DNA sequence: TGTACATCAGTGAACGCGCGTTCACTGATGTAC
DNA sequence: TGTACATCAGTGAACGCGCGTTCACTGATGTAC
């Protein structure tokens, strides 16, 4: 009984996955704006109206892709942490996370653009995406937290005007970290994606050539900016 | 003769400007992907085919908007430099440039997205856009150069692996600056737009609240990262 | 185990829409003699 | 200064296309008794 009922459900999740997979293929080919339910259905050999059994509208399909993309890059970041060699110090683990995010972005430029590029016009992400969106940041925070615990986190300074912001931010995100670090962290978080976006979106063209070395160095400087040090 | 001939030409530039203006309005309303020649023509009371007297295709109109956007933000940056108080030190001038870019971005989010967001799918910017695209970076470089001339630029360090990249980069962009600075500068350049993009694209939602103070602090840290100091 | 009924995936046709681009044309504005 | 011709902006119709979404339907799969 549970197996037969499972059969229908299994079919459903399989078709849902196939739809998303094909949608991702088209995303990679033409970008988010041109993603079309009809084209996806066509490619899957279905009639376009059949997709409405799985996604109530095009926007819902987009939302699913966005959530998946956040989860994918978040998973990459978490895996980088989990797979770091046992003797890796805080800086090495920080770099591993940054590099895994960059690698994912370069491997999935259109999915990256979907979540870190221009917002899709007329579309506003529902609350649901907030949690997966935080995974990369949380992976980095956990490195800072480990460093803090083992006295490997240098204290950074912030202007007095940012004190209240720092307290609030630390309270929301990482109550166990110094508030100053939380502010530096937010800046570094945005800056990391600045480095990656410029590379993925083509702004390094004719500017930065040795991109691996450049990124490694820049990501290391970001670690320094939040106070993550080499010695563990 | 030159006045009459000027009349036709003046009309032409006026209509061209009106088309771009309306296109920018629609860009702000619906985003680049939905920019439509027909809608622009309709709004201007023209027939859609008439636009082809001014722009040979939709892509050419987009290119014009992109060039204009780069010029607009570049002009904002240059104006910030030009209007800085005479007694402003290097750091103050650096901050003025950064803030003018941010202000422009927040005031023109869709034009900003056009140039610093996801690349428009199927569209590739012609060489023509390269020069206006460089204006913001050049304004910042000029601050660093002034600082260097007046011994207000601290030397930064880079790993040996980046030496060749640094030499090449400095040679291309700023032969009068130390190569190490050129590398730091490229990173800071990408990071500045990371800070701005996250704000414009909504990633600070429920994260960073006091955005003015936050940006001012972060931009100051970027100055430090390239070695631009307070004392002039 | 067998039958009556409910659920649900997928069909096919249709609605109404907007798009980029081409083309032959009209009529006004500019140019050359 | 006047006239013949060339240039050019703008028109209106048309081509061919794809889109999101709705709706009544068929037929297979699952459920309850």
mmCIF file of C-alpha atoms in Angstrom, chain B:
data_model
loop_
_atom_site.group_PDB
_atom_site.id
_atom_site.type_symbol
_atom_site.label_atom_id
_atom_site.label_comp_id
_atom_site.label_asym_id
_atom_site.label_seq_id
_atom_site.Cartn_x
_atom_site.Cartn_y
_atom_site.Cartn_z
ATOM 1 C CA UNK B 1 22.855 76.705 -44.743
ATOM 2 C CA UNK B 2 24.656 75.315 -41.752
ATOM 3 C CA UNK B 3 21.651 76.415 -39.656
ATOM 4 C CA UNK B 4 19.093 74.652 -41.827
ATOM 5 C CA UNK B 5 21.184 71.542 -42.098
ATOM 6 C CA UNK B 6 21.624 71.915 -38.378
ATOM 7 C CA UNK B 7 17.851 71.927 -37.991
ATOM 8 C CA UNK B 8 17.451 68.449 -39.394
ATOM 9 C CA UNK B 9 20.365 67.193 -37.381
ATOM 10 C CA UNK B 10 19.090 68.862 -34.271
ATOM 11 C CA UNK B 11 15.731 67.191 -34.744
ATOM 12 C CA UNK B 12 17.502 63.907 -35.157
ATOM 13 C CA UNK B 13 19.476 64.197 -31.952
ATOM 14 C CA UNK B 14 16.381 65.366 -30.113
ATOM 15 C CA UNK B 15 14.328 62.370 -31.204
ATOM 16 C CA UNK B 16 17.222 60.056 -30.447
ATOM 17 C CA UNK B 17 17.407 61.508 -26.962
ATOM 18 C CA UNK B 18 13.638 61.156 -26.513
ATOM 19 C CA UNK B 19 13.808 57.506 -27.506
ATOM 20 C CA UNK B 20 16.574 56.793 -25.038
ATOM 21 C CA UNK B 21 14.784 58.704 -22.322
ATOM 22 C CA UNK B 22 11.589 56.728 -22.800
ATOM 23 C CA UNK B 23 13.590 53.502 -23.003
ATOM 24 C CA UNK B 24 15.216 54.363 -19.683
ATOM 25 C CA UNK B 25 11.773 54.975 -18.200
ATOM 26 C CA UNK B 26 10.654 51.540 -19.293
ATOM 27 C CA UNK B 27 13.900 50.029 -18.078
ATOM 28 C CA UNK B 28 13.154 51.435 -14.650
ATOM 29 C CA UNK B 29 9.627 50.064 -14.787
ATOM 30 C CA UNK B 30 10.147 46.554 -16.124
ATOM 31 C CA UNK B 31 13.820 45.779 -16.425
ATOM 32 C CA UNK B 32 16.066 45.267 -19.414
ATOM 33 C CA UNK B 33 14.597 41.972 -20.560
ATOM 34 C CA UNK B 34 11.195 43.521 -21.141
ATOM 35 C CA UNK B 35 12.462 46.595 -22.931
ATOM 36 C CA UNK B 36 10.495 46.675 -26.165
ATOM 37 C CA UNK B 37 10.914 48.835 -29.245
ATOM 38 C CA UNK B 38 7.202 48.723 -29.891
ATOM 39 C CA UNK B 39 6.332 49.936 -26.408
ATOM 40 C CA UNK B 40 8.852 52.761 -26.656
ATOM 41 C CA UNK B 41 7.461 53.833 -30.029
ATOM 42 C CA UNK B 42 3.892 53.628 -28.769
ATOM 43 C CA UNK B 43 4.676 55.848 -25.819
ATOM 44 C CA UNK B 44 6.308 58.412 -28.086
ATOM 45 C CA UNK B 45 3.348 58.436 -30.445
ATOM 46 C CA UNK B 46 5.371 56.955 -33.266
ATOM 47 C CA UNK B 47 4.874 53.836 -35.262
ATOM 48 C CA UNK B 48 7.281 51.093 -34.246
ATOM 49 C CA UNK B 49 9.032 50.892 -37.590
ATOM 50 C CA UNK B 50 9.994 54.559 -37.295
ATOM 51 C CA UNK B 51 12.492 53.711 -34.556
ATOM 52 C CA UNK B 52 14.569 51.881 -37.126
ATOM 53 C CA UNK B 53 15.570 55.261 -38.534
ATOM 54 C CA UNK B 54 17.399 55.821 -35.246
ATOM 55 C CA UNK B 55 18.503 52.399 -34.031
ATOM 56 C CA UNK B 56 19.048 49.549 -36.479
ATOM 57 C CA UNK B 57 17.870 47.007 -33.904
ATOM 58 C CA UNK B 58 16.819 46.503 -30.340
ATOM 59 C CA UNK B 59 20.356 45.487 -29.420
ATOM 60 C CA UNK B 60 21.721 48.775 -30.658
ATOM 61 C CA UNK B 61 19.302 50.642 -28.454
ATOM 62 C CA UNK B 62 20.453 48.512 -25.528
ATOM 63 C CA UNK B 63 24.070 49.254 -26.349
ATOM 64 C CA UNK B 64 23.320 52.962 -26.330
ATOM 65 C CA UNK B 65 21.666 52.666 -22.920
ATOM 66 C CA UNK B 66 24.614 50.716 -21.574
ATOM 67 C CA UNK B 67 27.102 53.267 -22.834
ATOM 68 C CA UNK B 68 25.015 56.077 -21.384
ATOM 69 C CA UNK B 69 24.800 54.321 -18.023
ATOM 70 C CA UNK B 70 28.563 53.862 -17.838
ATOM 71 C CA UNK B 71 28.996 57.481 -18.775
ATOM 72 C CA UNK B 72 26.480 58.650 -16.201
ATOM 73 C CA UNK B 73 28.063 56.817 -13.292
ATOM 74 C CA UNK B 74 31.516 57.751 -14.549
ATOM 75 C CA UNK B 75 30.488 61.370 -14.685
ATOM 76 C CA UNK B 76 29.111 61.165 -11.162
ATOM 77 C CA UNK B 77 32.446 59.817 -9.965
ATOM 78 C CA UNK B 78 34.436 62.469 -11.790
ATOM 79 C CA UNK B 79 32.150 65.204 -10.522
ATOM 80 C CA UNK B 80 32.622 63.983 -6.961
ATOM 81 C CA UNK B 81 36.357 64.366 -7.437
ATOM 82 C CA UNK B 82 36.066 67.769 -9.050
ATOM 83 C CA UNK B 83 33.715 69.090 -6.385
ATOM 84 C CA UNK B 84 35.669 67.811 -3.412
ATOM 85 C CA UNK B 85 36.608 70.619 -1.038
ATOM 86 C CA UNK B 86 40.082 71.956 -1.606
ATOM 87 C CA UNK B 87 41.252 70.793 1.793
ATOM 88 C CA UNK B 88 39.953 67.244 1.373
ATOM 89 C CA UNK B 89 42.667 64.692 1.964
ATOM 90 C CA UNK B 90 43.133 61.562 -0.111
ATOM 91 C CA UNK B 91 40.870 59.423 2.019
ATOM 92 C CA UNK B 92 38.095 62.013 1.874
ATOM 93 C CA UNK B 93 38.336 62.166 -1.890
ATOM 94 C CA UNK B 94 38.344 58.389 -2.144
ATOM 95 C CA UNK B 95 35.224 58.250 -0.015
ATOM 96 C CA UNK B 96 33.580 60.977 -2.056
ATOM 97 C CA UNK B 97 34.034 58.949 -5.218
ATOM 98 C CA UNK B 98 32.761 55.734 -3.648
ATOM 99 C CA UNK B 99 29.729 57.459 -2.233
ATOM 100 C CA UNK B 100 28.866 59.173 -5.479
ATOM 101 C CA UNK B 101 28.890 55.817 -7.231
ATOM 102 C CA UNK B 102 26.668 54.309 -4.572
ATOM 103 C CA UNK B 103 24.295 57.256 -4.721
ATOM 104 C CA UNK B 104 23.996 56.981 -8.464
ATOM 105 C CA UNK B 105 23.373 53.241 -8.204
ATOM 106 C CA UNK B 106 20.627 53.656 -5.628
ATOM 107 C CA UNK B 107 19.036 56.389 -7.728
ATOM 108 C CA UNK B 108 19.173 54.376 -10.957
ATOM 109 C CA UNK B 109 18.887 50.757 -9.896
ATOM 110 C CA UNK B 110 17.836 49.402 -13.283
ATOM 111 C CA UNK B 111 20.521 51.240 -15.176
ATOM 112 C CA UNK B 112 22.960 50.000 -12.570
ATOM 113 C CA UNK B 113 21.702 46.445 -13.055
ATOM 114 C CA UNK B 114 22.161 46.872 -16.778
ATOM 115 C CA UNK B 115 25.881 47.444 -16.401
ATOM 116 C CA UNK B 116 26.812 45.667 -13.172
ATOM 117 C CA UNK B 117 24.136 42.980 -12.917
ATOM 118 C CA UNK B 118 23.652 39.803 -14.892
ATOM 119 C CA UNK B 119 24.737 40.159 -18.495
ATOM 120 C CA UNK B 120 21.741 40.453 -20.824
ATOM 121 C CA UNK B 121 21.361 36.999 -22.407
ATOM 122 C CA UNK B 122 22.220 36.779 -26.074
ATOM 123 C CA UNK B 123 23.666 40.248 -26.006
ATOM 124 C CA UNK B 124 27.378 40.902 -26.040
ATOM 125 C CA UNK B 125 28.651 44.398 -25.501
ATOM 126 C CA UNK B 126 30.730 45.792 -28.351
ATOM 127 C CA UNK B 127 34.212 47.187 -27.805
ATOM 128 C CA UNK B 128 32.726 50.686 -27.734
ATOM 129 C CA UNK B 129 31.563 50.303 -24.148
ATOM 130 C CA UNK B 130 35.041 49.590 -22.804
ATOM 131 C CA UNK B 131 36.129 53.201 -22.501
ATOM 132 C CA UNK B 132 33.102 54.603 -20.635
ATOM 133 C CA UNK B 133 33.147 51.472 -18.473
ATOM 134 C CA UNK B 134 36.571 52.432 -17.188
ATOM 135 C CA UNK B 135 35.713 55.908 -15.946
ATOM 136 C CA UNK B 136 34.828 55.010 -12.361
ATOM 137 C CA UNK B 137 37.966 52.930 -11.979
ATOM 138 C CA UNK B 138 40.063 55.740 -13.425
ATOM 139 C CA UNK B 139 38.615 58.233 -10.975
ATOM 140 C CA UNK B 140 39.673 55.972 -8.124
ATOM 141 C CA UNK B 141 43.058 55.393 -9.697
ATOM 142 C CA UNK B 142 43.589 59.113 -9.886
ATOM 143 C CA UNK B 143 43.044 59.387 -6.140
ATOM 144 C CA UNK B 144 45.625 56.689 -5.542
ATOM 145 C CA UNK B 145 47.975 58.406 -7.959
ATOM 146 C CA UNK B 146 47.660 61.740 -6.164
ATOM 147 C CA UNK B 147 48.281 59.995 -2.880
ATOM 148 C CA UNK B 148 51.334 58.288 -4.314
ATOM 149 C CA UNK B 149 52.727 61.580 -5.601
ATOM 150 C CA UNK B 150 52.376 63.235 -2.220
ATOM 151 C CA UNK B 151 53.753 60.208 -0.367
ATOM 152 C CA UNK B 152 50.307 59.410 1.040
ATOM 153 C CA UNK B 153 50.143 55.903 -0.362
ATOM 154 C CA UNK B 154 51.207 53.005 1.826
ATOM 155 C CA UNK B 155 52.816 50.107 0.031
ATOM 156 C CA UNK B 156 50.823 46.888 0.139
ATOM 157 C CA UNK B 157 52.184 43.370 -0.145
ATOM 158 C CA UNK B 158 51.227 40.642 -2.562
ATOM 159 C CA UNK B 159 52.328 37.018 -2.861
ATOM 160 C CA UNK B 160 55.129 36.251 -5.291
ATOM 161 C CA UNK B 161 52.784 34.279 -7.519
ATOM 162 C CA UNK B 162 50.997 37.494 -8.410
ATOM 163 C CA UNK B 163 54.138 39.389 -9.398
ATOM 164 C CA UNK B 164 53.768 38.929 -13.173
ATOM 165 C CA UNK B 165 50.078 39.736 -13.010
ATOM 166 C CA UNK B 166 50.892 42.834 -11.000
ATOM 167 C CA UNK B 167 53.484 44.077 -13.477
ATOM 168 C CA UNK B 168 51.186 43.534 -16.425
ATOM 169 C CA UNK B 169 48.220 45.119 -14.691
ATOM 170 C CA UNK B 170 50.152 48.170 -13.562
ATOM 171 C CA UNK B 171 51.614 48.539 -17.031
ATOM 172 C CA UNK B 172 48.166 48.504 -18.607
ATOM 173 C CA UNK B 173 46.336 50.706 -16.181
ATOM 174 C CA UNK B 174 48.624 52.818 -14.063
ATOM 175 C CA UNK B 175 52.332 52.681 -14.926
ATOM 176 C CA UNK B 176 53.051 55.326 -12.320
ATOM 177 C CA UNK B 177 51.744 53.227 -9.430
ATOM 178 C CA UNK B 178 53.562 50.394 -7.658
ATOM 179 C CA UNK B 179 52.559 47.038 -9.173
ATOM 180 C CA UNK B 180 51.414 45.729 -5.790
ATOM 181 C CA UNK B 181 48.964 48.593 -5.575
ATOM 182 C CA UNK B 182 47.543 47.722 -8.976
ATOM 183 C CA UNK B 183 46.608 44.233 -7.797
ATOM 184 C CA UNK B 184 45.098 45.484 -4.571
ATOM 185 C CA UNK B 185 43.279 48.048 -6.609
ATOM 186 C CA UNK B 186 41.661 45.513 -8.924
ATOM 187 C CA UNK B 187 40.363 43.562 -5.946
ATOM 188 C CA UNK B 188 39.058 46.677 -4.246
ATOM 189 C CA UNK B 189 37.381 47.749 -7.452
ATOM 190 C CA UNK B 190 35.397 44.504 -7.646
ATOM 191 C CA UNK B 191 34.667 44.623 -3.932
ATOM 192 C CA UNK B 192 33.294 48.147 -4.088
ATOM 193 C CA UNK B 193 30.710 47.013 -6.587
ATOM 194 C CA UNK B 194 30.029 43.984 -4.440
ATOM 195 C CA UNK B 195 29.014 46.264 -1.606
ATOM 196 C CA UNK B 196 26.855 48.369 -3.882
ATOM 197 C CA UNK B 197 25.287 45.453 -5.741
ATOM 198 C CA UNK B 198 24.247 43.714 -2.549
ATOM 199 C CA UNK B 199 22.516 46.870 -1.409
ATOM 200 C CA UNK B 200 20.868 47.642 -4.752
ATOM 201 C CA UNK B 201 19.834 44.060 -5.387
ATOM 202 C CA UNK B 202 18.238 43.631 -1.994
ATOM 203 C CA UNK B 203 20.642 41.300 -0.205
ATOM 204 C CA UNK B 204 20.922 43.614 2.791
ATOM 205 C CA UNK B 205 17.258 43.077 3.543
ATOM 206 C CA UNK B 206 17.011 42.131 7.228
ATOM 207 C CA UNK B 207 20.783 42.123 7.471
ATOM 208 C CA UNK B 208 22.273 45.596 7.200
ATOM 209 C CA UNK B 209 20.071 48.420 8.423
ATOM 210 C CA UNK B 210 22.217 51.525 8.869
ATOM 211 C CA UNK B 211 23.422 51.378 5.311
ATOM 212 C CA UNK B 212 24.951 54.825 5.034
ATOM 213 C CA UNK B 213 27.228 54.315 7.996
ATOM 214 C CA UNK B 214 27.972 50.758 6.953
ATOM 215 C CA UNK B 215 28.991 51.778 3.464
ATOM 216 C CA UNK B 216 31.070 54.690 4.653
ATOM 217 C CA UNK B 217 33.004 52.385 6.945
ATOM 218 C CA UNK B 218 33.427 49.656 4.339
ATOM 219 C CA UNK B 219 34.570 52.126 1.678
ATOM 220 C CA UNK B 220 37.125 53.464 4.132
ATOM 221 C CA UNK B 221 38.452 49.967 4.679
ATOM 222 C CA UNK B 222 38.773 49.588 0.910
ATOM 223 C CA UNK B 223 40.892 52.726 0.868
ATOM 224 C CA UNK B 224 43.100 51.166 3.511
ATOM 225 C CA UNK B 225 43.374 48.018 1.437
ATOM 226 C CA UNK B 226 44.929 49.934 -1.452
ATOM 227 C CA UNK B 227 47.044 51.996 0.886
ATOM 228 C CA UNK B 228 45.250 55.333 0.622
ATOM 229 C CA UNK B 229 45.789 57.046 3.942
ATOM 230 C CA UNK B 230 44.120 59.822 5.887
ATOM 231 C CA UNK B 231 46.921 62.343 6.069
ATOM 232 C CA UNK B 232 47.540 64.044 2.736
#
